[in-house]
mmCIF file of C-alpha atoms in Angstrom:
data_model
loop_
_atom_site.group_PDB
_atom_site.id
_atom_site.type_symbol
_atom_site.label_atom_id
_atom_site.label_comp_id
_atom_site.label_asym_id
_atom_site.label_seq_id
_atom_site.Cartn_x
_atom_site.Cartn_y
_atom_site.Cartn_z
ATOM 1 C CA MET P 25 81.841 103.516 67.319
ATOM 2 C CA SER P 26 78.268 102.328 66.940
ATOM 3 C CA GLY P 27 75.519 102.270 69.531
ATOM 4 C CA HIS P 28 72.750 99.818 70.327
ATOM 5 C CA GLY P 29 70.233 102.223 71.772
ATOM 6 C CA ASP P 30 73.339 104.043 73.117
ATOM 7 C CA LEU P 31 73.144 101.759 76.165
ATOM 8 C CA VAL P 32 75.759 99.455 74.627
ATOM 9 C CA LEU P 33 78.529 100.906 72.463
ATOM 10 C CA VAL P 34 80.656 98.902 70.014
ATOM 11 C CA ASP P 35 84.043 100.064 68.759
ATOM 12 C CA LYS P 36 85.620 97.831 66.107
ATOM 13 C CA ARG P 37 89.333 98.523 65.796
ATOM 14 C CA ASP P 38 91.634 97.858 62.842
ATOM 15 C CA ASP P 39 93.690 95.285 64.758
ATOM 16 C CA GLY P 40 90.901 92.701 65.057
ATOM 17 C CA VAL P 41 89.756 93.819 68.518
ATOM 18 C CA ALA P 42 86.194 94.970 69.259
ATOM 19 C CA ILE P 43 85.361 96.887 72.440
ATOM 20 C CA VAL P 44 81.814 96.437 73.759
ATOM 21 C CA ARG P 45 81.026 99.010 76.439
ATOM 22 C CA LEU P 46 78.044 99.166 78.759
ATOM 23 C CA ASN P 47 76.922 102.782 78.777
ATOM 24 C CA ARG P 48 74.390 103.409 81.524
ATOM 25 C CA PRO P 49 76.610 105.247 84.024
ATOM 26 C CA GLU P 50 73.756 106.960 85.886
ATOM 27 C CA ALA P 51 72.580 103.502 87.053
ATOM 28 C CA LEU P 52 76.056 101.938 87.493
ATOM 29 C CA ASN P 53 75.372 100.011 84.260
ATOM 30 C CA ALA P 54 72.480 98.109 85.870
ATOM 31 C CA LEU P 55 71.286 95.416 83.491
ATOM 32 C CA SER P 56 67.801 96.548 82.526
ATOM 33 C CA LEU P 57 66.002 94.642 79.791
ATOM 34 C CA PRO P 58 67.010 97.239 77.143
ATOM 35 C CA VAL P 59 70.665 96.871 78.210
ATOM 36 C CA ARG P 60 70.450 93.083 77.905
ATOM 37 C CA GLN P 61 68.815 93.423 74.506
ATOM 38 C CA GLY P 62 71.554 95.859 73.477
ATOM 39 C CA LEU P 63 74.215 93.403 74.595
ATOM 40 C CA ALA P 64 72.572 90.609 72.607
ATOM 41 C CA THR P 65 72.379 92.828 69.516
ATOM 42 C CA ALA P 66 76.016 93.865 69.902
ATOM 43 C CA PHE P 67 77.312 90.328 70.313
ATOM 44 C CA SER P 68 75.088 89.031 67.501
ATOM 45 C CA SER P 69 76.609 91.627 65.186
ATOM 46 C CA LEU P 70 80.133 90.438 66.086
ATOM 47 C CA HIS P 71 79.373 86.707 66.064
ATOM 48 C CA ASP P 72 79.958 86.163 62.337
ATOM 49 C CA ASP P 73 82.296 89.115 61.735
ATOM 50 C CA GLU P 74 85.568 87.597 60.511
ATOM 51 C CA THR P 75 87.393 90.890 61.032
ATOM 52 C CA VAL P 76 86.813 90.576 64.795
ATOM 53 C CA ARG P 77 89.169 88.117 66.470
ATOM 54 C CA CYS P 78 88.826 89.107 70.132
ATOM 55 C CA ILE P 79 86.265 91.108 72.128
ATOM 56 C CA VAL P 80 86.716 93.215 75.270
ATOM 57 C CA LEU P 81 83.577 93.729 77.371
ATOM 58 C CA ARG P 82 83.776 96.622 79.832
ATOM 59 C CA GLY P 83 81.805 99.185 81.793
ATOM 60 C CA ASP P 84 83.362 102.337 83.208
ATOM 61 C CA GLU P 85 85.582 103.129 86.198
ATOM 62 C CA LYS P 86 82.710 103.028 88.708
ATOM 63 C CA ALA P 87 81.027 99.864 87.552
ATOM 64 C CA PHE P 88 81.357 96.947 85.193
ATOM 65 C CA ALA P 89 77.690 96.256 85.892
ATOM 66 C CA ALA P 90 75.897 96.578 89.232
ATOM 67 C CA GLY P 91 73.430 93.766 88.697
ATOM 68 C CA ALA P 92 69.829 93.598 87.571
ATOM 69 C CA ASP P 93 67.642 96.676 87.610
ATOM 70 C CA LEU P 94 65.558 96.153 90.764
ATOM 71 C CA LYS P 95 63.175 99.012 89.935
ATOM 72 C CA ASP P 96 62.434 97.048 86.803
ATOM 73 C CA MET P 97 61.855 93.776 88.707
ATOM 74 C CA ALA P 98 60.219 94.849 91.972
ATOM 75 C CA GLN P 99 56.606 94.435 90.796
ATOM 76 C CA MET P 100 57.175 91.407 88.551
ATOM 77 C CA LYS P 101 55.469 88.089 89.222
ATOM 78 C CA MET P 102 56.694 84.568 88.435
ATOM 79 C CA THR P 103 54.751 84.411 85.190
ATOM 80 C CA ASP P 104 56.260 87.745 84.114
ATOM 81 C CA MET P 105 59.767 86.358 84.624
ATOM 82 C CA ILE P 106 58.962 83.170 82.712
ATOM 83 C CA ARG P 107 57.528 85.128 79.783
ATOM 84 C CA ARG P 108 60.558 87.420 79.726
ATOM 85 C CA ARG P 109 62.949 84.577 78.841
ATOM 86 C CA SER P 110 65.969 86.816 79.347
ATOM 87 C CA GLU P 111 68.275 83.790 79.001
ATOM 88 C CA ARG P 112 67.946 84.349 75.237
ATOM 89 C CA TYR P 113 69.953 87.553 75.592
ATOM 90 C CA TRP P 114 72.554 86.034 77.924
ATOM 91 C CA ASN P 115 73.074 83.056 75.600
ATOM 92 C CA THR P 116 74.129 85.394 72.796
ATOM 93 C CA VAL P 117 77.046 86.603 74.920
ATOM 94 C CA ALA P 118 78.032 83.156 76.209
ATOM 95 C CA SER P 119 77.930 81.511 72.762
ATOM 96 C CA THR P 120 80.123 84.021 70.914
ATOM 97 C CA PRO P 121 82.861 82.017 69.134
ATOM 98 C CA GLN P 122 85.617 84.627 69.535
ATOM 99 C CA PRO P 123 87.454 84.881 72.870
ATOM 100 C CA VAL P 124 85.858 87.519 75.131
ATOM 101 C CA ILE P 125 87.770 89.385 77.853
ATOM 102 C CA ALA P 126 85.829 91.021 80.686
ATOM 103 C CA ALA P 127 87.560 94.168 81.974
ATOM 104 C CA VAL P 128 86.114 94.496 85.475
ATOM 105 C CA THR P 129 86.384 97.736 87.440
ATOM 106 C CA GLY P 130 84.197 98.995 90.275
ATOM 107 C CA PHE P 131 81.058 96.955 90.903
ATOM 108 C CA ALA P 132 80.374 93.578 89.294
ATOM 109 C CA LEU P 133 77.404 92.423 91.334
ATOM 110 C CA GLY P 134 74.625 89.936 90.681
ATOM 111 C CA GLY P 135 73.953 89.835 86.964
ATOM 112 C CA GLY P 136 77.084 91.926 86.496
ATOM 113 C CA LEU P 137 79.306 89.186 87.917
ATOM 114 C CA GLU P 138 77.330 86.573 86.003
ATOM 115 C CA LEU P 139 77.952 88.545 82.811
ATOM 116 C CA ALA P 140 81.690 88.639 83.539
ATOM 117 C CA MET P 141 81.661 84.868 84.139
ATOM 118 C CA MET P 142 80.176 84.321 80.670
ATOM 119 C CA CYS P 143 83.434 85.682 79.281
ATOM 120 C CA ASP P 144 86.588 83.634 78.741
ATOM 121 C CA ILE P 145 89.136 85.796 80.537
ATOM 122 C CA ILE P 146 88.531 88.217 83.418
ATOM 123 C CA VAL P 147 90.922 91.095 84.075
ATOM 124 C CA VAL P 148 89.975 92.638 87.405
ATOM 125 C CA GLY P 149 90.955 95.775 89.293
ATOM 126 C CA GLU P 150 92.413 95.255 92.769
ATOM 127 C CA GLU P 151 89.634 97.226 94.481
ATOM 128 C CA ALA P 152 86.755 95.986 92.309
ATOM 129 C CA GLN P 153 83.756 94.543 94.169
ATOM 130 C CA LEU P 154 82.468 91.189 92.895
ATOM 131 C CA GLY P 155 79.492 89.446 94.432
ATOM 132 C CA GLN P 156 76.134 87.686 94.202
ATOM 133 C CA PRO P 157 73.883 89.716 96.554
ATOM 134 C CA GLU P 158 70.559 88.376 95.248
ATOM 135 C CA ILE P 159 69.664 86.624 98.509
ATOM 136 C CA ARG P 160 69.486 90.046 100.202
ATOM 137 C CA VAL P 161 66.479 91.006 98.067
ATOM 138 C CA GLY P 162 64.658 87.690 98.338
ATOM 139 C CA ILE P 163 65.772 85.980 95.135
ATOM 140 C CA ILE P 164 68.727 83.862 93.966
ATOM 141 C CA PRO P 165 71.341 84.255 91.223
ATOM 142 C CA GLY P 166 69.605 83.342 87.992
ATOM 143 C CA ALA P 167 72.078 83.812 85.135
ATOM 144 C CA GLY P 168 74.797 81.375 86.164
ATOM 145 C CA GLY P 169 75.768 82.476 89.657
ATOM 146 C CA THR P 170 74.936 79.111 91.250
ATOM 147 C CA GLN P 171 76.527 77.200 88.349
ATOM 148 C CA ARG P 172 79.504 79.082 86.906
ATOM 149 C CA LEU P 173 80.694 80.482 90.245
ATOM 150 C CA PRO P 174 81.252 77.090 91.979
ATOM 151 C CA ARG P 175 82.978 75.823 88.844
ATOM 152 C CA ALA P 176 85.389 78.752 89.163
ATOM 153 C CA VAL P 177 85.956 79.013 92.923
ATOM 154 C CA GLY P 178 84.675 75.714 94.336
ATOM 155 C CA LYS P 179 81.552 74.849 96.310
ATOM 156 C CA TYR P 180 82.463 76.413 99.653
ATOM 157 C CA MET P 181 83.533 79.841 98.416
ATOM 158 C CA ALA P 182 80.501 79.969 96.115
ATOM 159 C CA MET P 183 78.159 79.010 98.974
ATOM 160 C CA LYS P 184 79.606 81.760 101.162
ATOM 161 C CA MET P 185 79.290 84.404 98.436
ATOM 162 C CA CYS P 186 75.752 83.425 97.441
ATOM 163 C CA LEU P 187 74.386 82.806 100.961
ATOM 164 C CA THR P 188 75.825 85.923 102.642
ATOM 165 C CA GLY P 189 75.549 88.187 99.604
ATOM 166 C CA LYS P 190 78.822 89.841 100.617
ATOM 167 C CA PRO P 191 81.114 90.942 97.778
ATOM 168 C CA ILE P 192 84.813 90.164 97.552
ATOM 169 C CA THR P 193 87.573 92.442 96.225
ATOM 170 C CA GLY P 194 89.388 91.986 92.955
ATOM 171 C CA ARG P 195 92.418 90.754 94.876
ATOM 172 C CA GLU P 196 90.299 88.132 96.667
ATOM 173 C CA ALA P 197 88.635 87.146 93.395
ATOM 174 C CA PHE P 198 92.019 86.557 91.766
ATOM 175 C CA ALA P 199 93.228 84.504 94.740
ATOM 176 C CA ALA P 200 90.038 82.405 94.547
ATOM 177 C CA GLY P 201 90.450 81.657 90.836
ATOM 178 C CA LEU P 202 87.702 84.016 89.691
ATOM 179 C CA ALA P 203 90.014 86.202 87.594
ATOM 180 C CA SER P 204 92.783 85.675 85.051
ATOM 181 C CA GLU P 205 94.737 88.745 86.076
ATOM 182 C CA CYS P 206 94.508 91.378 88.836
ATOM 183 C CA VAL P 207 96.017 94.821 88.259
ATOM 184 C CA PRO P 208 95.667 98.306 89.775
ATOM 185 C CA ASP P 209 92.242 99.710 88.936
ATOM 186 C CA ASP P 210 93.547 102.357 86.554
ATOM 187 C CA GLN P 211 95.353 99.714 84.463
ATOM 188 C CA VAL P 212 92.429 97.347 83.860
ATOM 189 C CA PHE P 213 91.269 98.642 80.482
ATOM 190 C CA GLU P 214 94.799 98.986 79.102
ATOM 191 C CA THR P 215 95.737 95.488 80.302
ATOM 192 C CA ALA P 216 92.591 93.914 78.814
ATOM 193 C CA GLU P 217 93.079 95.660 75.478
ATOM 194 C CA LYS P 218 96.748 94.641 75.251
ATOM 195 C CA MET P 219 95.777 91.050 75.946
ATOM 196 C CA ALA P 220 93.038 91.272 73.307
ATOM 197 C CA THR P 221 95.571 92.585 70.773
ATOM 198 C CA THR P 222 97.844 89.625 71.534
ATOM 199 C CA ILE P 223 94.987 87.155 71.054
ATOM 200 C CA ALA P 224 93.798 88.907 67.884
ATOM 201 C CA ARG P 225 97.225 88.262 66.334
ATOM 202 C CA MET P 226 96.807 84.520 66.884
ATOM 203 C CA PRO P 227 95.207 82.216 64.275
ATOM 204 C CA PRO P 228 91.453 82.667 64.804
ATOM 205 C CA PHE P 229 90.557 79.034 64.112
ATOM 206 C CA SER P 230 92.957 77.954 66.857
ATOM 207 C CA ALA P 231 91.560 80.528 69.289
ATOM 208 C CA MET P 232 87.966 79.482 68.623
ATOM 209 C CA ALA P 233 88.834 75.771 68.872
ATOM 210 C CA ILE P 234 90.623 76.298 72.218
ATOM 211 C CA LYS P 235 87.629 78.230 73.574
ATOM 212 C CA GLU P 236 85.196 75.531 72.446
ATOM 213 C CA ALA P 237 87.325 72.653 73.775
ATOM 214 C CA ILE P 238 87.766 74.237 77.209
ATOM 215 C CA ASN P 239 84.091 75.220 77.532
ATOM 216 C CA GLN P 240 82.643 71.945 76.237
ATOM 217 C CA GLY P 241 85.188 69.813 78.059
ATOM 218 C CA ALA P 242 84.341 71.421 81.398
ATOM 219 C CA SER P 243 81.008 69.591 81.519
ATOM 220 C CA ALA P 244 82.195 66.372 79.835
ATOM 221 C CA SER P 245 84.067 63.339 81.125
ATOM 222 C CA LEU P 246 87.848 63.498 80.775
ATOM 223 C CA GLU P 247 87.737 60.848 78.028
ATOM 224 C CA ALA P 248 85.082 62.736 76.029
ATOM 225 C CA GLY P 249 86.959 66.004 76.518
ATOM 226 C CA LEU P 250 90.220 64.475 75.307
ATOM 227 C CA ALA P 251 88.450 63.069 72.237
ATOM 228 C CA LEU P 252 86.998 66.519 71.506
ATOM 229 C CA GLU P 253 90.459 68.042 71.890
ATOM 230 C CA ARG P 254 92.065 65.489 69.535
ATOM 231 C CA LYS P 255 89.460 66.092 66.831
ATOM 232 C CA ALA P 256 89.927 69.857 67.171
ATOM 233 C CA LEU P 257 93.706 69.428 66.859
ATOM 234 C CA HIS P 258 93.306 67.321 63.735
ATOM 235 C CA THR P 259 91.130 69.963 62.059
ATOM 236 C CA MET P 260 93.890 72.572 62.551
ATOM 237 C CA PHE P 261 96.005 70.606 60.062
ATOM 238 C CA ALA P 262 93.542 71.580 57.328
ATOM 239 C CA THR P 263 94.184 75.313 57.845
ATOM 240 C CA GLU P 264 96.632 77.560 56.027
ATOM 241 C CA ASP P 265 97.410 79.233 59.363
ATOM 242 C CA LYS P 266 98.918 75.977 60.665
ATOM 243 C CA GLN P 267 101.292 75.955 57.692
ATOM 244 C CA GLU P 268 102.122 79.631 58.141
ATOM 245 C CA GLY P 269 102.715 79.249 61.876
ATOM 246 C CA MET P 270 105.081 76.310 61.549
ATOM 247 C CA GLU P 271 106.981 77.747 58.585
ATOM 248 C CA ALA P 272 107.384 81.093 60.390
ATOM 249 C CA PHE P 273 108.729 79.274 63.455
ATOM 250 C CA ILE P 274 111.254 77.329 61.381
ATOM 251 C CA GLU P 275 112.255 80.467 59.437
ATOM 252 C CA LYS P 276 112.482 82.497 62.687
ATOM 253 C CA ARG P 277 110.061 85.189 61.532
ATOM 254 C CA ARG P 278 106.783 86.547 62.856
ATOM 255 C CA PRO P 279 103.776 84.685 61.445
ATOM 256 C CA ASP P 280 101.004 86.469 59.565
ATOM 257 C CA PHE P 281 97.809 84.591 60.337
ATOM 258 C CA GLN P 282 95.019 85.174 57.807
ATOM 259 C CA GLY P 283 92.234 83.117 59.329
ATOM 260 C CA LYS P 284 92.335 80.586 56.507
#
């Protein structure tokens, strides 16, 4: 396990799964600038690592991440925020080519929920608390809360969450379409890691192409999205993994995908 200032820990396993863990428990993993920089460093280090096929992003039992660090922001002015350009750090997480699973337990509030929504799959604990409470401190969500949230749950649920600042439970999040799976709180990490192991066994070019097609297609017209999908499908026929997958299916054996 390696640390990025010890605020973000990275554990690369032998099965192609990397665990990225927020490690600021005394502040419920609040996303201070050093934490965001640590996240960017961690994800940058995994971006081009061909041994990593799936990433799990997690906090601890009490909190995935309880939002921005308000002590850090309380005295900041507009020009300070502009100069900070913290979107650079967020973009590193959102643009990672490998599938990323958020394992959400405890609090995922403000920037914490926005961080989870940058991931591709969200496994949530039943009693987790997810919300965008920024309006309660005089600001608005600024790392995707007004954009990714309505795309996940629809305009009216997103308006309610952002305008009241009230969190919803993991169960409610799953019912609203804001989570891929909802399990008892003490099963979240195990469930996310099992899912990551399953994905890591898949052909990595297929996994990355599916992620790109879904993400890019979401903001494209249906026709453009279908064209993108077709081109991505065609490129799979140039991979050795396509041959291996189809031959293994015909021969009724388990495929061994090499990422070639």
